[in-house]
Coordinates of C-alpha atoms in Angstrom, one line a residue:
M1 CA 183.3 62.8 139.0
T2 CA 183.9 59.2 140.0
G3 CA 182.3 56.1 139.4
F4 CA 181.6 56.1 135.8
N5 CA 183.9 54.7 133.2
R6 CA 185.9 57.3 131.2
E7 CA 184.8 56.1 128.1
L8 CA 181.2 55.9 129.1
F9 CA 179.9 57.7 125.8
V10 CA 182.5 57.7 123.8
N11 CA 181.2 58.1 120.1
R12 CA 177.9 59.0 121.2
T13 CA 176.2 62.2 120.6
I14 CA 174.5 63.5 123.6
L15 CA 172.2 67.1 123.4
V16 CA 171.7 68.8 126.8
A17 CA 168.9 71.5 126.2
G18 CA 169.0 74.3 128.4
A19 CA 173.1 73.8 129.2
G20 CA 174.2 77.3 130.2
K21 CA 173.9 76.9 133.8
G22 CA 173.0 74.7 136.8
I23 CA 172.1 71.2 136.6
G24 CA 172.1 71.6 132.4
L25 CA 175.7 72.8 132.8
A26 CA 176.4 70.0 134.8
C27 CA 174.9 67.0 133.1
A28 CA 177.3 69.0 129.6
Q29 CA 180.1 68.5 132.1
M30 CA 179.7 65.3 132.9
A31 CA 178.7 63.9 129.2
A32 CA 182.1 65.3 127.9
A33 CA 184.4 64.5 130.8
H34 CA 183.1 60.6 129.8
G35 CA 184.0 60.7 126.2
G36 CA 180.6 61.8 124.8
N37 CA 180.2 64.5 121.7
V38 CA 177.9 67.0 123.5
I39 CA 176.1 69.0 121.9
A40 CA 175.2 71.7 124.1
V41 CA 172.2 74.2 123.5
A42 CA 171.1 77.9 125.4
R43 CA 170.5 81.1 124.9
T44 CA 173.4 82.7 125.7
K45 CA 176.8 82.3 124.1
A46 CA 179.2 83.3 127.0
D47 CA 177.6 80.6 128.7
L48 CA 178.2 78.1 126.3
D49 CA 181.8 79.7 125.0
A50 CA 182.9 78.9 128.9
L51 CA 181.8 75.6 128.6
A52 CA 183.4 74.7 125.4
K53 CA 186.9 76.0 126.6
Q54 CA 186.6 73.6 129.4
Y55 CA 185.8 70.7 126.7
P56 CA 186.6 72.1 123.5
D57 CA 187.3 68.7 121.9
N58 CA 183.5 67.3 123.0
I59 CA 181.0 70.3 123.0
T60 CA 179.1 72.0 119.7
S61 CA 177.1 75.2 120.9
W62 CA 173.9 75.9 119.8
V63 CA 173.1 79.1 120.4
M64 CA 169.4 78.8 120.1
D65 CA 165.9 79.1 121.5
V66 CA 165.0 75.9 122.3
T67 CA 161.6 76.8 121.7
S68 CA 161.9 77.8 118.5
E69 CA 160.7 75.5 114.9
E70 CA 163.9 76.4 113.8
F71 CA 165.8 74.6 116.8
F72 CA 163.4 71.2 116.3
A73 CA 164.2 71.0 112.9
R74 CA 167.8 71.3 113.5
V75 CA 167.5 68.6 116.2
K76 CA 165.5 66.3 113.7
S77 CA 168.1 66.6 110.7
L78 CA 171.2 65.4 113.2
P79 CA 172.4 62.6 111.8
V80 CA 172.2 60.5 114.7
L81 CA 171.6 60.9 118.1
H82 CA 172.3 58.7 121.0
G83 CA 171.5 60.8 124.0
L84 CA 169.0 63.7 124.9
V85 CA 168.7 65.5 128.3
N86 CA 165.3 67.9 128.4
N87 CA 166.4 70.5 130.7
A88 CA 164.6 73.8 130.0
G89 CA 162.6 74.9 132.0
L90 CA 160.9 77.7 134.4
N91 CA 159.0 78.0 137.8
R92 CA 156.1 81.0 138.2
I93 CA 155.7 81.3 142.0
G94 CA 152.4 81.9 143.4
P95 CA 149.3 81.7 145.2
M96 CA 146.6 80.1 142.5
E97 CA 143.8 82.8 142.2
E98 CA 146.3 85.4 141.8
Q99 CA 148.3 83.0 138.9
P100 CA 148.5 85.4 135.6
N101 CA 147.7 83.6 132.1
E102 CA 150.7 84.3 131.3
N103 CA 152.4 82.6 134.2
I104 CA 150.1 79.7 132.9
D105 CA 151.1 79.7 129.1
A106 CA 154.8 79.9 129.4
V107 CA 154.9 77.0 132.0
I108 CA 153.2 75.2 130.0
D109 CA 155.4 76.0 127.2
L110 CA 158.5 75.4 128.0
N111 CA 158.2 72.9 130.5
I112 CA 155.4 71.0 128.7
R113 CA 155.0 71.7 124.9
T114 CA 158.9 72.1 124.3
L115 CA 160.1 69.3 125.9
Y116 CA 157.5 67.1 124.2
K117 CA 158.1 69.0 120.5
I118 CA 162.1 68.2 121.6
S119 CA 161.5 64.6 122.1
Q120 CA 159.2 64.3 119.3
A121 CA 162.4 66.0 117.3
A122 CA 164.8 63.7 118.6
I123 CA 163.0 60.3 117.6
A124 CA 164.0 60.7 113.7
P125 CA 168.0 60.7 114.2
M126 CA 167.8 58.2 117.8
K127 CA 166.3 55.4 115.2
R128 CA 169.3 55.9 113.5
A129 CA 171.2 55.1 116.7
D130 CA 172.3 51.4 117.9
C131 CA 170.3 52.4 121.3
A132 CA 169.3 55.5 122.6
A133 CA 168.1 57.5 125.4
I134 CA 165.8 60.5 127.0
V135 CA 166.3 61.8 130.2
N136 CA 163.1 64.3 130.8
M137 CA 164.2 66.8 133.7
S138 CA 161.1 66.7 136.3
S139 CA 161.1 67.3 140.1
Q140 CA 159.9 65.9 143.3
M141 CA 157.4 68.4 142.9
G142 CA 155.9 65.6 139.8
F143 CA 155.0 63.4 143.0
V144 CA 153.7 65.6 145.6
G145 CA 152.1 69.2 146.1
S146 CA 152.9 72.4 147.4
P147 CA 151.8 75.7 148.8
N148 CA 152.0 78.4 145.7
R149 CA 153.5 76.1 143.3
T150 CA 150.4 75.0 141.4
L151 CA 152.0 75.9 137.8
Y152 CA 155.2 73.9 138.8
C153 CA 153.4 71.1 139.9
M154 CA 151.4 70.9 137.1
S155 CA 154.2 70.7 134.5
K156 CA 156.0 68.4 136.2
H157 CA 152.6 65.7 136.8
A158 CA 152.2 65.9 133.2
V159 CA 156.4 65.3 132.6
E160 CA 155.7 62.0 134.6
G161 CA 153.0 61.4 132.7
V162 CA 154.3 61.7 129.1
T163 CA 157.7 60.1 130.1
K164 CA 155.9 57.3 130.9
A165 CA 153.8 57.0 127.4
M166 CA 156.6 58.2 125.7
A167 CA 158.7 54.7 127.3
V168 CA 156.1 52.8 126.0
E169 CA 156.0 53.6 122.7
L170 CA 160.0 54.5 122.2
A171 CA 160.8 50.8 123.0
E172 CA 160.3 49.1 119.9
H173 CA 162.7 51.9 118.5
D174 CA 165.0 50.7 121.9
I175 CA 164.7 54.2 123.0
R176 CA 164.6 54.4 126.3
V177 CA 162.7 57.7 128.4
N178 CA 163.4 58.1 131.9
T179 CA 163.0 61.1 134.4
V180 CA 165.2 62.4 136.9
A181 CA 163.3 64.4 140.0
P182 CA 165.5 66.3 142.0
T183 CA 164.6 68.1 145.0
F184 CA 165.8 72.1 145.3
V185 CA 169.1 72.2 144.4
L186 CA 171.1 75.4 144.6
T187 CA 171.3 77.5 141.1
P188 CA 171.7 80.6 139.6
M189 CA 167.8 80.2 139.5
T190 CA 167.0 78.9 142.7
K191 CA 169.3 81.0 144.8
P192 CA 167.2 84.2 145.5
M193 CA 164.6 81.8 147.2
F194 CA 167.0 80.6 149.7
E195 CA 167.1 84.1 150.8
D196 CA 163.9 83.8 153.0
E197 CA 164.7 82.4 156.0
D198 CA 161.7 80.8 156.8
F199 CA 161.8 79.3 153.1
K200 CA 164.5 78.0 153.7
K201 CA 163.8 76.3 156.8
F202 CA 160.3 74.6 155.4
V203 CA 163.0 73.3 152.8
Y204 CA 165.4 71.8 155.4
D205 CA 162.7 70.6 157.5
M206 CA 161.2 68.7 154.6
I207 CA 164.4 67.1 153.3
P208 CA 165.7 63.8 155.5
L209 CA 169.0 63.9 154.6
G210 CA 169.0 67.8 155.9
R211 CA 170.8 69.6 153.1
L212 CA 170.5 70.3 149.7
G213 CA 171.3 69.0 146.5
K214 CA 174.2 69.6 144.3
V215 CA 174.0 70.1 140.3
E216 CA 176.6 67.1 140.5
D217 CA 174.1 64.6 142.3
I218 CA 171.5 65.2 139.2
A219 CA 174.5 65.1 136.8
N220 CA 175.6 61.6 138.3
S221 CA 171.7 60.3 137.7
C222 CA 171.1 61.9 133.9
T223 CA 174.6 60.2 133.2
F224 CA 173.6 56.7 134.9
L225 CA 170.7 57.1 132.9
L226 CA 171.8 58.0 129.6
S227 CA 174.2 54.9 129.4
D228 CA 174.0 51.3 129.1
L229 CA 174.4 51.5 132.7
A230 CA 170.9 51.5 132.7
S231 CA 170.1 49.6 129.1
M232 CA 166.9 48.1 131.4
I233 CA 165.4 50.8 133.0
T234 CA 162.5 53.2 130.8
G235 CA 159.5 54.4 132.1
T236 CA 160.2 55.2 135.8
S237 CA 161.8 58.0 137.4
I238 CA 165.2 58.6 140.0
K239 CA 163.9 60.8 142.7
V240 CA 167.3 62.6 143.9
D241 CA 165.2 64.2 146.9
G242 CA 166.7 63.6 149.9
G243 CA 164.2 61.4 150.6
W244 CA 161.7 64.6 150.6
T245 CA 158.5 62.2 148.8
A246 CA 159.4 59.7 151.2
R247 CA 157.4 61.4 154.1

């Protein structure tokens, strides 16, 4: 974690939704390491307890379901909020004609509706900040298509679209809104996928840099976009994809 001023987020409150594992955990760790007052949200208490032990002065743990009305109300009632990382998400892989309604509904509910509702709730406390930023977790699949990923691609294309609209609407309140769009990153969610050698070869062949992303790669981009270093950047995306979408 080098390159950023260690006081980048001092006196700033940053909420990370989906902070228990993987990318969300790395984002929470990096924000805390740079002085932020981090509200880390996840459903698993043990994950948040472990994070709080690392940064006892910087982490506030919310063991909550990010899809719940209780959570939205709690976000809205915050006295102030300077940064939000919308990282909660899921994937349901399979051929389009075999996707059941429950998969369609689950992806839409978490990846699109919940992201929208969290952002909506964050507006009020962000208006009370001198400036604020939202980072929506997208994907390279928000720019391209891929076999067996119609649901994920649909949801991430939606994230890219709503981010642009949010950026334009919220600019008058000095709230910036951007996305970070990773390629495949080795996390607890993706690890089982790479046990399939054919799939592993497909992914590596598609990435010109020839390697997977690391959670720190994604957290670095989120940190930049949340900070004043990106004060003139809104309505766009940082693709952390090793060149996948450049093909």
